[in-house]
Coordinates of C-alpha atoms in Angstrom, one line a residue:
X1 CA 6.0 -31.6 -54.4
X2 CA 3.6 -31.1 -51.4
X3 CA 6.7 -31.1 -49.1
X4 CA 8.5 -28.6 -50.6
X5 CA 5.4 -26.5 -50.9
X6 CA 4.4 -27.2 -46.9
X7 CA 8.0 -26.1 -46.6
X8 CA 7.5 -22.9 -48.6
X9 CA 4.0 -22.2 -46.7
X10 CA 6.0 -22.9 -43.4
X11 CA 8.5 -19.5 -44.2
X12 CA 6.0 -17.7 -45.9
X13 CA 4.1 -14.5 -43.6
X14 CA 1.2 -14.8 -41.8
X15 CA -1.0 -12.6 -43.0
X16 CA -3.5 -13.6 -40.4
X17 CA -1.7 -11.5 -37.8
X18 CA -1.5 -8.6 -39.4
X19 CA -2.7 -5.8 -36.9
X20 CA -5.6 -3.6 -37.8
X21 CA -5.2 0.0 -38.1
X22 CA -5.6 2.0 -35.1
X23 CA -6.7 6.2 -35.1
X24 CA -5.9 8.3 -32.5
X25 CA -7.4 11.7 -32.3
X26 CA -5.3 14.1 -30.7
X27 CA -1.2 14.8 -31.6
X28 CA -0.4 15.5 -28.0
X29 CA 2.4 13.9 -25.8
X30 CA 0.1 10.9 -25.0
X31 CA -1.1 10.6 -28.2
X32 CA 2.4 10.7 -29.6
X33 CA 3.7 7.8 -27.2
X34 CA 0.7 5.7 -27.2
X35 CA 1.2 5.9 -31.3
X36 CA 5.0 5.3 -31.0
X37 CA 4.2 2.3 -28.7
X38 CA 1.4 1.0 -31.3
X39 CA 3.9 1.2 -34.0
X40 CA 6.2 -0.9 -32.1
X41 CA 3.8 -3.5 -31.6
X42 CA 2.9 -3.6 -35.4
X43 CA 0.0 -1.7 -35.6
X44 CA -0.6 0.9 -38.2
X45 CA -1.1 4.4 -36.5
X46 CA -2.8 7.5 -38.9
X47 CA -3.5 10.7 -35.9
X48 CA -6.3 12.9 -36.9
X49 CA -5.7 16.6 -36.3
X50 CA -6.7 19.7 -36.9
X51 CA -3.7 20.4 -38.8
X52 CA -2.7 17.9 -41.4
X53 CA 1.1 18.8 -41.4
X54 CA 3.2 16.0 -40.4
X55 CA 5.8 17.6 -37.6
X56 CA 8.8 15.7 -36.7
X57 CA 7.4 15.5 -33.5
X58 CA 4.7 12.7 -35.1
X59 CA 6.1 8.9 -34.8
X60 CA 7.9 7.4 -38.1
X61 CA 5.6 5.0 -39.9
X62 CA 2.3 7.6 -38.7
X63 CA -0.5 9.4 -41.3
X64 CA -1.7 12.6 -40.1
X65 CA -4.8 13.1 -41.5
X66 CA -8.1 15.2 -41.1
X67 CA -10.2 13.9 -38.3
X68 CA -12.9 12.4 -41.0
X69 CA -10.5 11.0 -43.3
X70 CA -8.3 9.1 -40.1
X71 CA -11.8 8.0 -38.9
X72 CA -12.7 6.5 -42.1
X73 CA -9.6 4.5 -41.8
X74 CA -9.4 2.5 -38.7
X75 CA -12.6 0.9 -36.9
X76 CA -10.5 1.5 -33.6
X77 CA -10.2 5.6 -32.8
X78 CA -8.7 6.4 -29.6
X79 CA -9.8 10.1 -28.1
X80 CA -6.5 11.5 -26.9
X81 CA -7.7 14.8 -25.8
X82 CA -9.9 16.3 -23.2
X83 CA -13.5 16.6 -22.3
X84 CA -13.8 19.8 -23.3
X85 CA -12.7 19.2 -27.0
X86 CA -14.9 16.3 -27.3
X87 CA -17.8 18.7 -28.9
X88 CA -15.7 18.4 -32.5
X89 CA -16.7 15.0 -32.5
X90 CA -21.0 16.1 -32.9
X91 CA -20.0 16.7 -37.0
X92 CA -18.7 13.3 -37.0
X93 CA -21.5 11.0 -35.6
X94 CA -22.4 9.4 -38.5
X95 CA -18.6 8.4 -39.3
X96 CA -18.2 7.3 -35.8
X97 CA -21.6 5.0 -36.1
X98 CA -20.3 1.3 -34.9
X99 CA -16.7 2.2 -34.1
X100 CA -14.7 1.8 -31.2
X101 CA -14.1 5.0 -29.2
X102 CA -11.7 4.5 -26.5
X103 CA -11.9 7.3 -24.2
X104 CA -8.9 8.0 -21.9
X105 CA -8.7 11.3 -20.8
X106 CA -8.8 12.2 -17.1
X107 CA -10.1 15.0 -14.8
X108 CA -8.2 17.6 -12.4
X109 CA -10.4 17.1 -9.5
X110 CA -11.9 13.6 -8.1
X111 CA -15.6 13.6 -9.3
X112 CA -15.6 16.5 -11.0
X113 CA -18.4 16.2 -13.6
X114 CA -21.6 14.5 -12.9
X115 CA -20.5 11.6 -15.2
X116 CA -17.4 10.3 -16.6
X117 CA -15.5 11.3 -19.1
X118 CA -16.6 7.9 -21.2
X119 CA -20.1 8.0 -20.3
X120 CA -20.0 12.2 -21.6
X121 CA -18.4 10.9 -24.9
X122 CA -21.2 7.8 -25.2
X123 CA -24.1 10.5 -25.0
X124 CA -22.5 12.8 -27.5
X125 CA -21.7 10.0 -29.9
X126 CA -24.7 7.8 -28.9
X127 CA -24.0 5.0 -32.3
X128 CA -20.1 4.3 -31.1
X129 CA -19.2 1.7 -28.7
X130 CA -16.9 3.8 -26.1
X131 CA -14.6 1.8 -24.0
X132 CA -12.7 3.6 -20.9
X133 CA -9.0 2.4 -21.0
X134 CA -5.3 3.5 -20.7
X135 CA -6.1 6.5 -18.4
X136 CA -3.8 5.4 -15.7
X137 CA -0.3 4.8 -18.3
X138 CA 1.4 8.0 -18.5
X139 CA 3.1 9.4 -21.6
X140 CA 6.5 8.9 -20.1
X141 CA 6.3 5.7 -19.1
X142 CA 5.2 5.0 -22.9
X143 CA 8.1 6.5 -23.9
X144 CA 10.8 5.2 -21.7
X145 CA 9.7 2.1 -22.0
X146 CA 9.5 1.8 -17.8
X147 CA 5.7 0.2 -17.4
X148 CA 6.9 -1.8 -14.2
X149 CA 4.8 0.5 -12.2
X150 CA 2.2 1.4 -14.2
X151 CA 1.8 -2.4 -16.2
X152 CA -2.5 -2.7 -15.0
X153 CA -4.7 -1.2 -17.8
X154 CA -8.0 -0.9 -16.4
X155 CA -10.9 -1.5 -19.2
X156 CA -14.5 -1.0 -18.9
X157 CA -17.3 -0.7 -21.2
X158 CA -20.9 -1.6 -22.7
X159 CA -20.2 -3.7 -25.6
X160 CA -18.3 -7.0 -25.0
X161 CA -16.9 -7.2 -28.2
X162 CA -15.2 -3.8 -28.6
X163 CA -13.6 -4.3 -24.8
X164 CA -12.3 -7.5 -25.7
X165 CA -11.0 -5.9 -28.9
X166 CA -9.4 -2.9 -26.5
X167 CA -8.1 -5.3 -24.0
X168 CA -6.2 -7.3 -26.8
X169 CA -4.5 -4.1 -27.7
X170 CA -3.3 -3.5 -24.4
X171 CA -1.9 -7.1 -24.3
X172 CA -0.2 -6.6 -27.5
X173 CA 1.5 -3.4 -26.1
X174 CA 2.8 -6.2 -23.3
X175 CA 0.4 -4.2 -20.3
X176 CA -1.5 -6.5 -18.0
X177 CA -6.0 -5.3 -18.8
X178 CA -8.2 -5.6 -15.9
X179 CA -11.6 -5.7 -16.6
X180 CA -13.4 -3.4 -14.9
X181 CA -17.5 -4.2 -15.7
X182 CA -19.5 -1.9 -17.8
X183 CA -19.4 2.1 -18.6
X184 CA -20.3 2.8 -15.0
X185 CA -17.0 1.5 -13.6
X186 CA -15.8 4.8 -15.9
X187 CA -16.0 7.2 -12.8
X188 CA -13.9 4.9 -10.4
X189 CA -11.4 4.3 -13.1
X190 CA -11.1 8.2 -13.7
X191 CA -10.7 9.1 -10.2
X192 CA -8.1 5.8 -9.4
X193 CA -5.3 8.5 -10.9
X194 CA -5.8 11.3 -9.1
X195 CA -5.9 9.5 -5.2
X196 CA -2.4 10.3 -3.6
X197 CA -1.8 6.8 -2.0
X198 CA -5.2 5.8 -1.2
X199 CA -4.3 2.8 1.3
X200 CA -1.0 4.8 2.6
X201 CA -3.4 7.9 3.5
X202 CA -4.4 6.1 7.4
X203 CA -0.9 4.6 8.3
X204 CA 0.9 7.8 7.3
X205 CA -1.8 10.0 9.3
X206 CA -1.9 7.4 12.1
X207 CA 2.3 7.4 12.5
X208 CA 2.4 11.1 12.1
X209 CA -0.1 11.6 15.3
X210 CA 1.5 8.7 17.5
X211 CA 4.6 10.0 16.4
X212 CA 4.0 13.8 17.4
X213 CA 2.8 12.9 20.4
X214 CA 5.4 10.7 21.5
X215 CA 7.7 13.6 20.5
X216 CA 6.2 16.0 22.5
X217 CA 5.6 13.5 25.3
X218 CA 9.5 12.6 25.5
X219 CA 10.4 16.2 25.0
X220 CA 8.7 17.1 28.5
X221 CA 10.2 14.0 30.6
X222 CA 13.7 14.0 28.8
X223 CA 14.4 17.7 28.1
X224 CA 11.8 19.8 29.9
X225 CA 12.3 18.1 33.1
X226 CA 15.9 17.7 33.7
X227 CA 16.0 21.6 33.0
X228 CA 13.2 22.7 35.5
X229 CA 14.4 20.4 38.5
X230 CA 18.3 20.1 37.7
X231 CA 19.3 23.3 35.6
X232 CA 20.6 20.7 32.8
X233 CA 20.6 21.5 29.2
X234 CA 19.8 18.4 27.5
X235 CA 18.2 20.3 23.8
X236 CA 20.5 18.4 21.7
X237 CA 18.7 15.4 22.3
X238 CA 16.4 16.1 20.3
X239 CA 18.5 15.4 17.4
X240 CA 19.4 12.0 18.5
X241 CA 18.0 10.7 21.5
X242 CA 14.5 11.4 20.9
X243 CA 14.0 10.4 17.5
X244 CA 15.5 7.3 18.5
X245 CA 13.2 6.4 21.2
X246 CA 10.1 7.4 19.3
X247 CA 11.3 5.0 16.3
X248 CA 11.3 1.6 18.3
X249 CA 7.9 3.1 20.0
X250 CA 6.3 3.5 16.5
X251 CA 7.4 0.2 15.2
X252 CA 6.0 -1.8 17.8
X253 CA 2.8 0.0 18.0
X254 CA 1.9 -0.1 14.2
X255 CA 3.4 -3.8 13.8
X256 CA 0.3 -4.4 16.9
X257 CA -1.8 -2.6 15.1
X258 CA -1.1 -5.4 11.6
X259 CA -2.4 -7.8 13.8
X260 CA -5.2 -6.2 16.1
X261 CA -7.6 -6.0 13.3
X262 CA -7.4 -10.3 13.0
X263 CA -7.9 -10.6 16.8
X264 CA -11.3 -8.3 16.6
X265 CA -11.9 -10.2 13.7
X266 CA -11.8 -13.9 15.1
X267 CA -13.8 -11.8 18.2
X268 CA -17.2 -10.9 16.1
X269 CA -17.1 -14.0 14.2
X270 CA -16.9 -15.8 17.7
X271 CA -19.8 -14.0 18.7
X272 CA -22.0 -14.0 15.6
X273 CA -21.2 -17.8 14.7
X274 CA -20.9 -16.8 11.8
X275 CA -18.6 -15.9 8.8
X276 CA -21.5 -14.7 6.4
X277 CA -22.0 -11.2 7.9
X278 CA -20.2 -8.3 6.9
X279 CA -17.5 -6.6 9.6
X280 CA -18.1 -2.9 10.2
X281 CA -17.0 -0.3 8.0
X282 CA -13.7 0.9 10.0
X283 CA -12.4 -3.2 10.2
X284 CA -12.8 -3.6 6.5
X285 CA -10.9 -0.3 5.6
X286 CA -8.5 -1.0 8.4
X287 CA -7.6 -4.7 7.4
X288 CA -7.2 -3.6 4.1
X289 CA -3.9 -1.6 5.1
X290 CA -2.8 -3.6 6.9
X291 CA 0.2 -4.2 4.9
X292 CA 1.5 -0.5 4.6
X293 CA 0.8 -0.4 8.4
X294 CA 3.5 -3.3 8.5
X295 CA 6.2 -1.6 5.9
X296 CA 5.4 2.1 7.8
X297 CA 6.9 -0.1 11.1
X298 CA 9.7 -1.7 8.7
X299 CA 10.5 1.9 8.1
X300 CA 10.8 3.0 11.8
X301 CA 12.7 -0.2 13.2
X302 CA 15.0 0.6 10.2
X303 CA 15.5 4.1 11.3
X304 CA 15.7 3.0 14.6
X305 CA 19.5 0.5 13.7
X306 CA 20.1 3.2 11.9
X307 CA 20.5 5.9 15.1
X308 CA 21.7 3.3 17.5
X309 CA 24.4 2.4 14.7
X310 CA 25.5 5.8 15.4
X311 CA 25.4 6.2 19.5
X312 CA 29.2 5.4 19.6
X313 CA 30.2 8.2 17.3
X314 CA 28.2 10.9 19.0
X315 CA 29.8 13.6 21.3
X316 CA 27.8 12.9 24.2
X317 CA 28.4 9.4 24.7
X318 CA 31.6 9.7 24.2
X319 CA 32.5 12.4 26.8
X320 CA 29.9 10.3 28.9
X321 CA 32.4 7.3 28.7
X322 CA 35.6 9.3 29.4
X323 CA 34.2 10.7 32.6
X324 CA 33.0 7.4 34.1
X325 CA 36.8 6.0 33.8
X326 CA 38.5 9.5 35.0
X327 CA 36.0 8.7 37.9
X328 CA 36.9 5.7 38.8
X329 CA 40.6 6.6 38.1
X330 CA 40.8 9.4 40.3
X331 CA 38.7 7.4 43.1
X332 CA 41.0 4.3 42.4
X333 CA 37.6 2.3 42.2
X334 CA 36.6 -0.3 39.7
X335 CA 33.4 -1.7 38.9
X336 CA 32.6 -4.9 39.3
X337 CA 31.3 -6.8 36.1
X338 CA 27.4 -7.4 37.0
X339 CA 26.8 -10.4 35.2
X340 CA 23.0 -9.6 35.7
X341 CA 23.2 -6.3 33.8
X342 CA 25.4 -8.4 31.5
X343 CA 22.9 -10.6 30.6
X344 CA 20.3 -8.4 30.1
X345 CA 22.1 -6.1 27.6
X346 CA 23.3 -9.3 25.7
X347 CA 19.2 -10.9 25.7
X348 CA 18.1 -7.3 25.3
X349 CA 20.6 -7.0 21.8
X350 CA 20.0 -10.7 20.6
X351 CA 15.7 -10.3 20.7
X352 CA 16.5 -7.0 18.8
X353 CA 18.5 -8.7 16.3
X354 CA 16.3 -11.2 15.7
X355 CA 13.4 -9.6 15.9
X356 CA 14.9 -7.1 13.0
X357 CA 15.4 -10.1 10.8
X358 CA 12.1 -11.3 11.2
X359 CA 10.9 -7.6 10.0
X360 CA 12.4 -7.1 7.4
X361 CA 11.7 -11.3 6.1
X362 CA 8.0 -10.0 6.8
X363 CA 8.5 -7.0 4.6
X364 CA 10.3 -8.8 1.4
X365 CA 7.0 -11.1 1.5
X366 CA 4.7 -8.6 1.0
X367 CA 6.5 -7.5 -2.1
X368 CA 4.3 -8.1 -5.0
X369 CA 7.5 -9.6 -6.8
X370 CA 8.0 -11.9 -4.1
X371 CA 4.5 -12.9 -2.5
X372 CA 3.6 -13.5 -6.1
X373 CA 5.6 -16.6 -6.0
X374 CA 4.6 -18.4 -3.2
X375 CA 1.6 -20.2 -2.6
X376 CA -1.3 -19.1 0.0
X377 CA 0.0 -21.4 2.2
X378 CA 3.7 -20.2 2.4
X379 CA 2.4 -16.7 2.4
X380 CA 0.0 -17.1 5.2
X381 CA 2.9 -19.1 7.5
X382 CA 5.3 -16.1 7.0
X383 CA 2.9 -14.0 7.8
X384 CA 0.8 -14.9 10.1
X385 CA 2.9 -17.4 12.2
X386 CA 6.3 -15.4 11.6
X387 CA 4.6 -11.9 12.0
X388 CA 3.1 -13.2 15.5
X389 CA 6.9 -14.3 16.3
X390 CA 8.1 -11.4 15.4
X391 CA 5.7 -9.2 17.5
X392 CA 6.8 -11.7 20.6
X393 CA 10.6 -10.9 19.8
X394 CA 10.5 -7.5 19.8
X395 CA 8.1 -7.2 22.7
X396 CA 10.6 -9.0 24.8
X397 CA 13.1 -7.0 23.2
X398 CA 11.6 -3.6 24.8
X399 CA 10.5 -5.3 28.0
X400 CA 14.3 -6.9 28.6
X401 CA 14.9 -3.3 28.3
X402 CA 12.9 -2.4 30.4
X403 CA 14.1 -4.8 33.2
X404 CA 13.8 -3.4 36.5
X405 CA 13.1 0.0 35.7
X406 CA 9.3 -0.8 35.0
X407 CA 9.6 -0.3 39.8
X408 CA 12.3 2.2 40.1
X409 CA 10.1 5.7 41.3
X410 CA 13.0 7.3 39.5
X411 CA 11.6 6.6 36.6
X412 CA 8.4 8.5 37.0
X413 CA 9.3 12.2 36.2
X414 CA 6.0 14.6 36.7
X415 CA 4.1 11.2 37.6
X416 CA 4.8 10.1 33.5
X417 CA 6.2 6.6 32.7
X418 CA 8.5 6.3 30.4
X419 CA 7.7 6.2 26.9
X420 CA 8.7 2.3 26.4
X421 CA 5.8 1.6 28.8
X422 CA 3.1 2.7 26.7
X423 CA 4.3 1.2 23.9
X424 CA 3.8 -2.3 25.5
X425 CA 0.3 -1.7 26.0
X426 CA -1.1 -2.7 22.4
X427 CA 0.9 -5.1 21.7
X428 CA 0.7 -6.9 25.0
X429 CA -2.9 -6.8 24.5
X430 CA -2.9 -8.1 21.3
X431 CA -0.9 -11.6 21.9
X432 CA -2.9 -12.4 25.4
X433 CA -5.6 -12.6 23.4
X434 CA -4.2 -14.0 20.5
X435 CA -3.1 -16.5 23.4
X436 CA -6.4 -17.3 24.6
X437 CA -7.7 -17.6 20.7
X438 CA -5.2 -20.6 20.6
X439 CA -7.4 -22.7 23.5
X440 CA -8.8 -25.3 22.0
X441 CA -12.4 -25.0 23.4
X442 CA -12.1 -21.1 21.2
X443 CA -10.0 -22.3 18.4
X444 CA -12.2 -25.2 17.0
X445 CA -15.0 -23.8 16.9
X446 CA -13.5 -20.4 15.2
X447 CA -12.1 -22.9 12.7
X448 CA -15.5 -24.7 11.9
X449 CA -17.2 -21.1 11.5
X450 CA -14.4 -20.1 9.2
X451 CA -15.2 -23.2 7.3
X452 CA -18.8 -22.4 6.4
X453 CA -20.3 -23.6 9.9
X454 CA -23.1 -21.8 11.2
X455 CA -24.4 -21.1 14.9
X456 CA -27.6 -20.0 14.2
X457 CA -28.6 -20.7 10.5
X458 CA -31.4 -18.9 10.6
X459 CA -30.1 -15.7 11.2
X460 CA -27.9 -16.5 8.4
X461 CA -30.6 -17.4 6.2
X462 CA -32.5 -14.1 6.4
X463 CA -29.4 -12.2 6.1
X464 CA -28.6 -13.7 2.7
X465 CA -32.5 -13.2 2.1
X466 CA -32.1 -9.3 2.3
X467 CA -28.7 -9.6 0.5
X468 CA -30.2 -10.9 -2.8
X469 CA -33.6 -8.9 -2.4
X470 CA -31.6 -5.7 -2.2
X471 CA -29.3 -7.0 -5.0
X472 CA -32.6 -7.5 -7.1

């Protein structure tokens, strides 16, 4: 008897999970999708609107009722509409005393009000918990179902209890919440949205300047010039030619630039003796971008196999090719192979090869997808020791090309070097001192500050001293 009933408990419902209802004010296209979804999930929905018509636009399974009536019936309301709507809410204060109110509306412009959007609908209903959530999940990625991008709820709020009840919500709608703090983290969350790639904003400016200048600068030596001194129309390389000189240029200047910002780094701590001090303003911002500094360069070496893929196939080289051997034809003269010249092109191809490989391994790390499953140490070897090979490789590539041009006066048109030289300059730079940080009598030390080790404690001491009095 008390098997068969265990049994019969066993395939009986839990009632214990049965989701609480859920009220959203506001029957727009967010409202609609983030009600869809919650159906979905098992929660029962009821929208409160103005108008108590139910439209087929409204979710299956969905009341529609009056704004006090859905209020009455849910201890959860969601406010699905905008600030300047909220004031219908003033008639309702006493209904909305001890409810959740999750706020997550957003603004046209960054910091547009003098307070949130939460911390607005807090002061108008001062007896209701408000939460700030769901603000950065759009209505069609509810509704398509495609949340890979948009997956990170970020939560905030006063009371404990009612973001924990929020945050379970979003878990049961299979987003990922991130607990933001309290109410004041509102403003942050609000603007987040309307930033247009926040940590792309300095790689993109920085490649567009480098990359308009190198334009310009190759333009003068490889167009400008041959037409001034030698009457030779060479325009058209500007389709081809140029763009494919300022690609490699740009690759190995921004992947330089992934790794100056470590050199400085070991530098200051080096000098302070100490890891417990803040770096200045433009290193943190500029180590924090690091990694779309390294895919903008993936881009450009990309582009850059891309147009030498190509150099057969064009015109030019082609008609270049045929009237090197109707020279030597008509002069019944060979060339000699040059095995130097040989072996140069062939190292000159191989370190580009290589190099490319390691790029692009670099770049499938730093996917989230990827980097996610490998440990620190795995991720820190491909990055760090592979990215510093791969800045050697493609270094050498552009100095194999170089060869003995780098002496050759020729090669100095209006007194400017050619392009390829300045882009050495960084990255050169960067690995003879990332050379020097590898002594030893430099490395051990950097190591043992890294660790926690101190050169002057003291100093240390009354830094953390200020810290925690300006904290208090």
């Amino acid at each position: 008897m008390d098997k068969n009933s265990s049994n019969i408990m066993a395939l009986a419902p839990n009632t214990s999970n049965k989701r609480e209802t859920v009220c959203i004010f506001g029957t727009g296209d967010f409202g609609r999708a983030l009600g869809h979804k919650m159906i979905q999930s098992g929660y029962p929905v009821v929208f409160g609107s103005r108008s108590t018509q139910i439209s087929s636009l409204i979710p299956k399974g969905a009341e529609v009722l009056s704004h006090a009536e859905a209020a009455q019936k849910a201890a959860i309301i969601i406010i699905a509409i905008q600030r300047q709507h909220y004031n219908f809410l003033i008639p309702l204060t006493e209904i909305l005393h001890g409810k959740v109110l999750v706020d997550v509306s957003n603004n046209l412009k960054i910091n547009e009000h003098p307070e949130s959007n939460a911390e607005y609908l807090a002061q108008l209903v001062p007896g209701a918990k408000v939460v700030k959530a769901f603000n950065t999940v759009s209505a069609w990625a509810l509704q398509s179902g495609t949340l890979d991008a948009s997956r990170q709820v970020f939560v905030c709020g006063d009371d404990m209890e009612a973001k924990q009840t929020v945050m379970n919500i979003v878990r049961a709608l299979g987003l990922t919440p991130l607990d933001q703090g309290s109410l004041l983290a509102a403003q942050e969350i609000e603007n987040y949205p309307l930033r247009l790639f926040p940590m792309w904003k300095f790689p993109i400016l920085l490649s567009f300047g480098l990359a308009s200048f190198f334009f310009f600068y190759c333009l003068i030596r490889n167009v400008i010039y041959p037409y001034v001194y030698e009457n030779k129309d060479f325009s058209f390389f500007i389709a081809i030619s140029i763009p494919n000189r300022i690609c490699p240029i740009l690759a190995l200047i921004l992947l330089a630039l992934v790794y100056l910002p470590g050199v400085l780094a070991a530098i200051i701590q080096l000098y302070r003796g100490t890891k417990y001090h803040r770096f200045p303003d433009w290193l943190d911002k500029w180590m924090l971008c690091r990694k779309q500094l390294g895919l903008v360069a993936l881009a450009f070496a990309s582009l850059h196999v891309l147009y030498t893929l190509v150099i057969p196939i064009r015109y030019f080289v082609r008609w270049r090719m045929s009237s090197q051997i109707t020279s030597q034809v008509l002069n019944n003269k060979t060339e000699p192979l040059d095995t130097t010249n040989a072996w140069l092109s062939d190292s000159y191809v191989a370190l580009g090869i290589l190099g490319f490989f390691l790029f692009v391994l670099l770049g499938i790390t730093s996917l989230p997808s990827v980097s996610n499953n490998v440990n620190w140490r795995e991720f820190r070897f491909v990055q760090s020791k592979l990215g510093y090979l791969t800045l050697i490789l493609c270094t050498a590539h552009t100095l194999v090309y170089g060869g003995k041009r780098f002496l050759s006066p020729s090669s100095y048109r209006w007194y400017l070097p050619n392009a390829y030289m300045l882009s050495l300059i960084i990255p050169c730079m960067v690995l003879v001192v990332k050379f020097v940080l590898i002594f030893p009598c430099l490395d051990k030390p950097l190591t043992r500050i890294r660790q926690g080790w101190e050169r002057n404690p003291q100093y240390s001491e009354q830094s953390h001293y200020i810290i925690n009095k300006s904290a208090v």
